[in-house]
PDB file of C-alpha atoms in Angstrom:
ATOM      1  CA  UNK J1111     111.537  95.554  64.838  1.00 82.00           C
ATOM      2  CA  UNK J1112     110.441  96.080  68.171  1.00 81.00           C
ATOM      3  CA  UNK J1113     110.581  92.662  69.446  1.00 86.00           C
ATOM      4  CA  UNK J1114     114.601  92.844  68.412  1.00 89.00           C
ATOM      5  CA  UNK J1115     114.940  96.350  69.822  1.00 90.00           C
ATOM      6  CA  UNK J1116     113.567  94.789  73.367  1.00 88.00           C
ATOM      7  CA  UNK J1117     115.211  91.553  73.297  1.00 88.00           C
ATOM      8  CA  UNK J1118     119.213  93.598  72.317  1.00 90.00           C
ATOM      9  CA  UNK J1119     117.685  96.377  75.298  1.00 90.00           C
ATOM     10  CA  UNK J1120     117.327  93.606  77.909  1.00 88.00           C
ATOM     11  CA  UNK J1121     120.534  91.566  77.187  1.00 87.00           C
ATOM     12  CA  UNK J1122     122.236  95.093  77.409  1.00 88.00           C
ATOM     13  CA  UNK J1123     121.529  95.434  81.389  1.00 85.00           C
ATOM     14  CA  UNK J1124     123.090  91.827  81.683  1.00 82.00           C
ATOM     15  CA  UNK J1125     126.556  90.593  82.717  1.00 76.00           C
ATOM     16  CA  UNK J1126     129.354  92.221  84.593  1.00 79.00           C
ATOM     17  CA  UNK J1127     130.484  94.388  81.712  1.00 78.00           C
ATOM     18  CA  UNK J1128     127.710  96.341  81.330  1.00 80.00           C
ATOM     19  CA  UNK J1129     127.437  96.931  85.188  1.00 84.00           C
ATOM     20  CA  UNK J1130     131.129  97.833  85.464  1.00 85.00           C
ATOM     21  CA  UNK J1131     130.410 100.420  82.347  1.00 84.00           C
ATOM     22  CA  UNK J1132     127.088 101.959  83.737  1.00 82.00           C
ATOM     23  CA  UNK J1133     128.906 102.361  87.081  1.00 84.00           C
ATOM     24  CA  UNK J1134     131.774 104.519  85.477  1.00 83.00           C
ATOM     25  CA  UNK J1135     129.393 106.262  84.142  1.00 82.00           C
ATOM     26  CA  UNK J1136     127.126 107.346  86.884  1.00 82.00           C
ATOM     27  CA  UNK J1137     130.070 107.853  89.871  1.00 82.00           C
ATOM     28  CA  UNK J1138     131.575 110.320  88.137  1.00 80.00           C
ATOM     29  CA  UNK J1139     128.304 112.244  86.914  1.00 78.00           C
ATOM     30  CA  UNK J1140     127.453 111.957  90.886  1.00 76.00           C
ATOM     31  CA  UNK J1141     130.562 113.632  92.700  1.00 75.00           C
ATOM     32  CA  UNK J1142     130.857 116.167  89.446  1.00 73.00           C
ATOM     33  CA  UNK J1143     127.540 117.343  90.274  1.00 69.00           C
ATOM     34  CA  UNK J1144     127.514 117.296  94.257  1.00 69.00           C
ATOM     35  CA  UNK J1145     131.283 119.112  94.308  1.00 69.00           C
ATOM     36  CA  UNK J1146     130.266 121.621  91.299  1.00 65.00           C
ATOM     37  CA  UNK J1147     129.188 123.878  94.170  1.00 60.00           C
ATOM     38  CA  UNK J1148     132.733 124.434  95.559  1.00 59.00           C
ATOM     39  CA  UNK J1149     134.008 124.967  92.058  1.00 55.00           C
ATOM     40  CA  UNK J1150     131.266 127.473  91.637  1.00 55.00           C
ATOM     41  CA  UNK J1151     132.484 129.726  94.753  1.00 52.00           C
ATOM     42  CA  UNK J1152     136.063 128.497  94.216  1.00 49.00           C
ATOM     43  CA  UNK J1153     136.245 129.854  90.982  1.00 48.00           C
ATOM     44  CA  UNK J1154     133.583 132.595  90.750  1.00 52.00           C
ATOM     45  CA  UNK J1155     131.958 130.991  87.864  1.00 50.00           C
ATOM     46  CA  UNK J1156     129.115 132.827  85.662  1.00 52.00           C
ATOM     47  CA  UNK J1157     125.706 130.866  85.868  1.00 55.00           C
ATOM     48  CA  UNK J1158     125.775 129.560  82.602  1.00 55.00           C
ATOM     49  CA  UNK J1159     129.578 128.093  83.488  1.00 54.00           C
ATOM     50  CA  UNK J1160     128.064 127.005  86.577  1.00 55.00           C
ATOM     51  CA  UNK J1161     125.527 124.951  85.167  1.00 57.00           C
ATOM     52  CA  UNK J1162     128.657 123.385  82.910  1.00 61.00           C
ATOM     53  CA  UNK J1163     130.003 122.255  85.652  1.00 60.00           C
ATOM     54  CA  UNK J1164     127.627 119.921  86.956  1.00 64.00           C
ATOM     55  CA  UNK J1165     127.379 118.378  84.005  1.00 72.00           C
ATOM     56  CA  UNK J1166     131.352 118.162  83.594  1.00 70.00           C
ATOM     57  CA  UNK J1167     131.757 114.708  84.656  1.00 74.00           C
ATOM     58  CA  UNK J1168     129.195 113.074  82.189  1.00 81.00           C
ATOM     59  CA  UNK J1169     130.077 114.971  79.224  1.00 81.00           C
ATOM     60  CA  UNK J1170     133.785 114.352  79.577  1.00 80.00           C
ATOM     61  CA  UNK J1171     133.362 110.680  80.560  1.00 84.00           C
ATOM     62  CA  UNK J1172     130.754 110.523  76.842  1.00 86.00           C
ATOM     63  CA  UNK J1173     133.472 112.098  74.984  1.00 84.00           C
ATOM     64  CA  UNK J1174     136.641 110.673  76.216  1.00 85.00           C
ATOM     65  CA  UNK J1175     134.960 106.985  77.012  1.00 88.00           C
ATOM     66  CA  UNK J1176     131.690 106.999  75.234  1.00 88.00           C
ATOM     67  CA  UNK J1177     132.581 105.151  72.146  1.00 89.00           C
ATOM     68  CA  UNK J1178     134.822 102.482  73.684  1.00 89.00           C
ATOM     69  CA  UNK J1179     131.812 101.989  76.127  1.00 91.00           C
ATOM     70  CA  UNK J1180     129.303 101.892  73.018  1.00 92.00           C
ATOM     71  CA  UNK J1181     131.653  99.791  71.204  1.00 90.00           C
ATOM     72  CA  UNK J1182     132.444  97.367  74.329  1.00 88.00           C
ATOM     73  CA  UNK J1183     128.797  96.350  74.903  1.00 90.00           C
ATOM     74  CA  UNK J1184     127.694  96.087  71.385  1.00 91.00           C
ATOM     75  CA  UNK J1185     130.598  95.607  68.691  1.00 90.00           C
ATOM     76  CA  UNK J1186     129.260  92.254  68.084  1.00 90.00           C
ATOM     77  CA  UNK J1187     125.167  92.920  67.828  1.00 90.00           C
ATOM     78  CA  UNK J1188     125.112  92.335  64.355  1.00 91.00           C
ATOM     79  CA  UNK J1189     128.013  89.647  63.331  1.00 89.00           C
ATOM     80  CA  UNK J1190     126.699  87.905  66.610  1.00 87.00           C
ATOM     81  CA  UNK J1191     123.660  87.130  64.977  1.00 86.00           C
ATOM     82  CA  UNK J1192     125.396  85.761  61.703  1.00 84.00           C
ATOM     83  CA  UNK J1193     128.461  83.823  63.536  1.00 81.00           C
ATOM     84  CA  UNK J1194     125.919  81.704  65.308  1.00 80.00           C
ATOM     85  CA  UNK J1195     123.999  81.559  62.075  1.00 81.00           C
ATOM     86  CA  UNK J1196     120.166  82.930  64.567  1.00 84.00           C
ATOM     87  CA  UNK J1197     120.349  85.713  61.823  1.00 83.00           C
ATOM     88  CA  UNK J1198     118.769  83.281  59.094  1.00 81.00           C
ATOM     89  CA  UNK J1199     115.895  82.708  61.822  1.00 81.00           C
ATOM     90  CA  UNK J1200     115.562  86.173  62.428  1.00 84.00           C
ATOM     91  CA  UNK J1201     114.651  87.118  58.534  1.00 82.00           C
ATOM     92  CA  UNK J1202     112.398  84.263  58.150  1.00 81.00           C
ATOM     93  CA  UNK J1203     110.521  86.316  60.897  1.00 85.00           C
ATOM     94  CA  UNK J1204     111.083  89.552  59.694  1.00 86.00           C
ATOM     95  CA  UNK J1205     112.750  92.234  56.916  1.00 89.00           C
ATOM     96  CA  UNK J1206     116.517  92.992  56.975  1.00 89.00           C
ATOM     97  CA  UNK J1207     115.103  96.580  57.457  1.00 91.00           C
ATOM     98  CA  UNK J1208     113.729  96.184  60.861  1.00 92.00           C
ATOM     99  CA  UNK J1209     116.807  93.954  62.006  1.00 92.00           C
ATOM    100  CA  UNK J1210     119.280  96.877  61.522  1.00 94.00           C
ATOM    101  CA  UNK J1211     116.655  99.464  62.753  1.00 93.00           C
ATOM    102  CA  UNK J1212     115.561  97.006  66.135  1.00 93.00           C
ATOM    103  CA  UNK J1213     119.387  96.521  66.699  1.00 94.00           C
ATOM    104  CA  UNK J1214     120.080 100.275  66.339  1.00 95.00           C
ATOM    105  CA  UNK J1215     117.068 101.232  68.499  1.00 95.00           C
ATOM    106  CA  UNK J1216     117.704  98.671  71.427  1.00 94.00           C
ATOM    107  CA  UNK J1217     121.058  99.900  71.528  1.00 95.00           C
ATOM    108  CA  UNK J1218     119.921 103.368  71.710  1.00 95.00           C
ATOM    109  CA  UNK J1219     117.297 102.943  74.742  1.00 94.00           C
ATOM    110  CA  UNK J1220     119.768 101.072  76.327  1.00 93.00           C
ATOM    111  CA  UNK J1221     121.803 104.653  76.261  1.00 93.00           C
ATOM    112  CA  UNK J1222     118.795 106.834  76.769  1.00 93.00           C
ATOM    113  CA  UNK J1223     118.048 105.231  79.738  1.00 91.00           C
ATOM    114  CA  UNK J1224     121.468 105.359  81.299  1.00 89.00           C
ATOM    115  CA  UNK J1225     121.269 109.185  80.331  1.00 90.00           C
ATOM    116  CA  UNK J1226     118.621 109.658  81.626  1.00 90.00           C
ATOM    117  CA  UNK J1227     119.095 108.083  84.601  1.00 87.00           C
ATOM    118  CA  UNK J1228     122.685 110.395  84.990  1.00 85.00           C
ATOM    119  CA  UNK J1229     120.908 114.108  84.109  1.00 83.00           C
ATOM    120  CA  UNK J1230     118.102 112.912  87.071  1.00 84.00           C
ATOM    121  CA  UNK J1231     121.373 112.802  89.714  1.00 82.00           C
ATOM    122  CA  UNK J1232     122.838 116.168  88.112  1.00 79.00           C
ATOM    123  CA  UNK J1233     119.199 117.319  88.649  1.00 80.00           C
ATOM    124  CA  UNK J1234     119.146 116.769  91.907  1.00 80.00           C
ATOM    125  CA  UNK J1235     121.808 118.854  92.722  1.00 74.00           C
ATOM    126  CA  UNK J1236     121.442 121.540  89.976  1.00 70.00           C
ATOM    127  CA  UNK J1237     118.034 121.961  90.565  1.00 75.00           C
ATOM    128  CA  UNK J1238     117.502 122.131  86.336  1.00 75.00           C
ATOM    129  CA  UNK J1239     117.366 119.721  83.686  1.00 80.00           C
ATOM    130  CA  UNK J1240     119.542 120.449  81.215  1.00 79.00           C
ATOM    131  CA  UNK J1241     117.542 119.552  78.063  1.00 83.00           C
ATOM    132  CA  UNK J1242     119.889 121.222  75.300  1.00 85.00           C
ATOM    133  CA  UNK J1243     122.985 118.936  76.752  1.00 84.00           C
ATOM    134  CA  UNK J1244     120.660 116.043  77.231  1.00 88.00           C
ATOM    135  CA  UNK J1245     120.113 116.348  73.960  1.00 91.00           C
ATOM    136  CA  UNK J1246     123.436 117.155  72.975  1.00 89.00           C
ATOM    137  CA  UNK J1247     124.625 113.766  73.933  1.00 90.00           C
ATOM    138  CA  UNK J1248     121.841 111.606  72.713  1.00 92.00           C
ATOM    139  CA  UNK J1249     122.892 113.333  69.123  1.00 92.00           C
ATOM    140  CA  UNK J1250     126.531 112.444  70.100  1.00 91.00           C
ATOM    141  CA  UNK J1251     125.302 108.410  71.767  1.00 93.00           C
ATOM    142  CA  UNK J1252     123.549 108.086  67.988  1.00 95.00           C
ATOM    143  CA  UNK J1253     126.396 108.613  66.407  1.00 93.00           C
ATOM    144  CA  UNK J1254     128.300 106.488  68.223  1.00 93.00           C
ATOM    145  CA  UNK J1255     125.290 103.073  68.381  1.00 95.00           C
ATOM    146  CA  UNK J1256     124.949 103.838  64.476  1.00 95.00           C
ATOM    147  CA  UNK J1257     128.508 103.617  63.939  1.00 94.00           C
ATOM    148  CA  UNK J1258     129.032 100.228  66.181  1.00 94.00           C
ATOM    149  CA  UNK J1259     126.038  99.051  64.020  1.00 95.00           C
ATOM    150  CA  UNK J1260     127.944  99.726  60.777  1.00 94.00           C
ATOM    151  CA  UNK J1261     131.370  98.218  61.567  1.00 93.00           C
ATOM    152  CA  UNK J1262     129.723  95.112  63.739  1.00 93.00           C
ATOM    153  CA  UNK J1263     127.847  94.584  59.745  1.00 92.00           C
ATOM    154  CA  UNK J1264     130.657  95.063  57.363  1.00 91.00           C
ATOM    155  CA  UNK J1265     132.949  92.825  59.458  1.00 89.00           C
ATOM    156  CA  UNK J1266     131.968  89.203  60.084  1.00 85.00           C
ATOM    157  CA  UNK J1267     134.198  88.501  63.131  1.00 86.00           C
ATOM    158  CA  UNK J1268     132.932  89.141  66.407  1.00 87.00           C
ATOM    159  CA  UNK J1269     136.393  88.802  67.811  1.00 87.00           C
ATOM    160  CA  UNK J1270     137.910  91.424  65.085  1.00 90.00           C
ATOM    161  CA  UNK J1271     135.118  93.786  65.876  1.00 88.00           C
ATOM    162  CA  UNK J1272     135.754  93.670  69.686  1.00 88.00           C
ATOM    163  CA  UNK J1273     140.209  94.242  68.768  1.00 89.00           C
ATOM    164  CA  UNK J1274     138.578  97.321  66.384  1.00 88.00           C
ATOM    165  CA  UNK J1275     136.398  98.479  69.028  1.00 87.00           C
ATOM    166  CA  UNK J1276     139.108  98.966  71.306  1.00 87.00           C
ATOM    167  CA  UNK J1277     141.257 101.136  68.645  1.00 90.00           C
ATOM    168  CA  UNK J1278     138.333 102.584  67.582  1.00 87.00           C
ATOM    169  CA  UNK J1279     137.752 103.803  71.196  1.00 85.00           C
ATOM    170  CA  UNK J1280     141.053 105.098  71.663  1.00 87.00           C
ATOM    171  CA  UNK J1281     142.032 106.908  68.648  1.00 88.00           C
ATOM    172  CA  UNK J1282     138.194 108.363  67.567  1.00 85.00           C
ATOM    173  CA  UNK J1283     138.250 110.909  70.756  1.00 84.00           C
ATOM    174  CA  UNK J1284     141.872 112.153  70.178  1.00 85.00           C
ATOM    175  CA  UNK J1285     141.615 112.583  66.419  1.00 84.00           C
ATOM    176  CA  UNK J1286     138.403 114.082  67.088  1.00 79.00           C
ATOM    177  CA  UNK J1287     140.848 116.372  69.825  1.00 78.00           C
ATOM    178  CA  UNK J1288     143.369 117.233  66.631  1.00 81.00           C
ATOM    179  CA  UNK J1289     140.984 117.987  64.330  1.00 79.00           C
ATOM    180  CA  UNK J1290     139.070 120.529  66.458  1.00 75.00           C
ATOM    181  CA  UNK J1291     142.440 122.350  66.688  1.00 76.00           C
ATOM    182  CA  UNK J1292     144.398 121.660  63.778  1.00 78.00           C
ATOM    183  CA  UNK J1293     145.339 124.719  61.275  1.00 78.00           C
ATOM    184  CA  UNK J1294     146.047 122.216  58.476  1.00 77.00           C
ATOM    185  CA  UNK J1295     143.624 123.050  55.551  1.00 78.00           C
ATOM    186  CA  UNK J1296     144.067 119.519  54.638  1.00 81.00           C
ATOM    187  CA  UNK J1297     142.584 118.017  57.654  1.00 77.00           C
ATOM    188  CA  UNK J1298     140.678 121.024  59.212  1.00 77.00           C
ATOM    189  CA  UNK J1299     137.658 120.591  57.481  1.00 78.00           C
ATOM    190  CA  UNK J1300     137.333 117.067  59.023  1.00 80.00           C
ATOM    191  CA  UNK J1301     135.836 118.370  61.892  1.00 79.00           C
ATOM    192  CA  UNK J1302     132.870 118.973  60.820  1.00 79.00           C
ATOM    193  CA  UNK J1303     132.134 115.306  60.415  1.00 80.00           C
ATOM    194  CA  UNK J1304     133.118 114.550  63.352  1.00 81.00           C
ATOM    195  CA  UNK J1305     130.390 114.241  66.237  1.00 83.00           C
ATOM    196  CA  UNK J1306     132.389 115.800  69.074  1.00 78.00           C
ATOM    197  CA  UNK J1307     132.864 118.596  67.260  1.00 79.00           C
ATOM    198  CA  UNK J1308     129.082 120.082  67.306  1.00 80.00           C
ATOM    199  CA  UNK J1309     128.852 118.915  71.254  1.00 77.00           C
ATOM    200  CA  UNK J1310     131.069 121.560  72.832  1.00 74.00           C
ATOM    201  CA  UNK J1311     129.013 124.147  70.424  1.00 77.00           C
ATOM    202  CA  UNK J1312     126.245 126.108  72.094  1.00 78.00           C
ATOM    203  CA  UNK J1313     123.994 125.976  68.835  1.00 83.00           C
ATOM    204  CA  UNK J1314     121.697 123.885  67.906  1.00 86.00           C
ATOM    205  CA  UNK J1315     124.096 122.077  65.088  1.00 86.00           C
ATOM    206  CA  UNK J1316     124.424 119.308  67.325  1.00 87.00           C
ATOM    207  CA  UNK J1317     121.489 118.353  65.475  1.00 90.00           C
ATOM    208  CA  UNK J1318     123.392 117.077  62.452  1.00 90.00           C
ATOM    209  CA  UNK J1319     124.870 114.579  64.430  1.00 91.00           C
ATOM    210  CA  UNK J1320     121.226 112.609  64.359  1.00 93.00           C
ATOM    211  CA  UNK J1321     121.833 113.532  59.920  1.00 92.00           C
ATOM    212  CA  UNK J1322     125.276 111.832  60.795  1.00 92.00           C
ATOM    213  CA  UNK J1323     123.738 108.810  62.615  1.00 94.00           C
ATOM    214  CA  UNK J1324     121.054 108.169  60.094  1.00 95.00           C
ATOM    215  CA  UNK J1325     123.205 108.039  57.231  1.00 94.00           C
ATOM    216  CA  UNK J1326     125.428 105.617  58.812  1.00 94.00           C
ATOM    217  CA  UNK J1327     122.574 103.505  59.794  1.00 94.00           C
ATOM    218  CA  UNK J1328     121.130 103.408  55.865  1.00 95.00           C
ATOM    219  CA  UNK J1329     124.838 102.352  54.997  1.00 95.00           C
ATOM    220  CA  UNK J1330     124.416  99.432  57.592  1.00 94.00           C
ATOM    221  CA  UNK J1331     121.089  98.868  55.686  1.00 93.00           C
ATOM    222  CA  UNK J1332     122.709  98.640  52.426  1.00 93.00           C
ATOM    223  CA  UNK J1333     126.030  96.797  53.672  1.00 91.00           C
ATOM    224  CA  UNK J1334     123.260  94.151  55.470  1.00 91.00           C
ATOM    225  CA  UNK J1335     121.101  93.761  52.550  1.00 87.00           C
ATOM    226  CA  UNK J1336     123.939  93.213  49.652  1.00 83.00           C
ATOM    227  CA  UNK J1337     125.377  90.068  52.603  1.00 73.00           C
ATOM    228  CA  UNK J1338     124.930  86.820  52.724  1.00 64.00           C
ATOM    229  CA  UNK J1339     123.571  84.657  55.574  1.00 59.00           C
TER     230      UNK J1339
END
């Protein structure tokens, strides 16, 4: 499990894609946090609003662009595997279990890292860590890995998973938008399944998004085990 989680964490860091997409993620998180002190006096925020602020430009790049990112790196880590036929290798070596669970975790640390790496440079300027939004968007980045996990196992195309990742990208952070509003009884309920939902909440409910991410990595499992390779 931990040889696959390594091996998908290394090839993550690799190729001009992933550069491109760790670079719009970090410029943005820089000049949000090293301008959030003119907003501050500009605006006569609170402290608590302050601290928002320098955090503004990650969390709005995670929500708006954080599962087409996901989903562009990654849509193929599973049907990769079985489209070039190395997934037959990989369970003579090991259990379908620790395939889906390697995949989801290299995936993951590939996130955590780039996290990470964006609440040090909103550190710097804040002078804080911000450990409940850290948090917050780990919850919301597990989500996200265990969903790309899930589609990239039920469909066998890599090139169908990359044409759904790009919907998926697209129309998951404005239907998450209309749900969080909507007055329909119908529909209104919805968003409480959806991730983005519990990350602009100030509780600590964002911890059912890791529930949410766990359950849709044991339906990979069970998708994964009932397929043939």
């Amino acid at each position: 499990m931990f040889a696959i989680a390594k091996r998908e964490f290394f090839q993550l860091f690799k190729g001009f894609k992933s550069i491109a997409i760790i670079l719009m993620l970090l410029v943005p998180t820089y000049y949000f946090a090293k301008f959030s002190s003119m907003f501050e006096s500009a605006l006569e925020l609170t402290p608590d609003e302050a601290d928002m602020a320098h955090s503004a430009g990650l969390l709005v790049v995670m929500i708006v662009f954080g599962q087409l990112f996901v989903m562009g790196l990654s849509h193929d880590t599973m049907n990769r595997e079985m489209h070039e036929r190395t997934m037959r290798f990989l369970l003579t070596r090991t259990s379908r279990k620790s395939i889906v669970a390697g995949k989801f975790l290299g995936i993951l640390a590939f996130w955590f890292a780039c996290i990470t790496v964006s609440h040090v440079i909103i550190a710097i300027f804040s002078h804080r860590f911000d450990a409940f939004t850290f948090f917050q968007l780990m919850g919301l980045i597990a989500c996200q890995v265990a969903f790309t996990v899930l589609l990239s196992t039920v469909v066998a195309v890599p090139a169908l998973t990359m044409f759904m990742s790009i919907i998926a990208g697209i129309l998951l952070p404005i239907l998450g938008y209309w749900l969080a509003y909507t007055s329909n009884p119908w529909f209104s309920w919805m968003k409480y399944v959806d991730p983005n939902y519990y990350l602009v909440r100030e509780d600590y409910t964002f911890l059912l998004m890791y529930v949410d991410a766990f359950i849709l990595l044991l339906l990979s499992y069970v998708f994964f085990r009932r397929r043939g390779c």
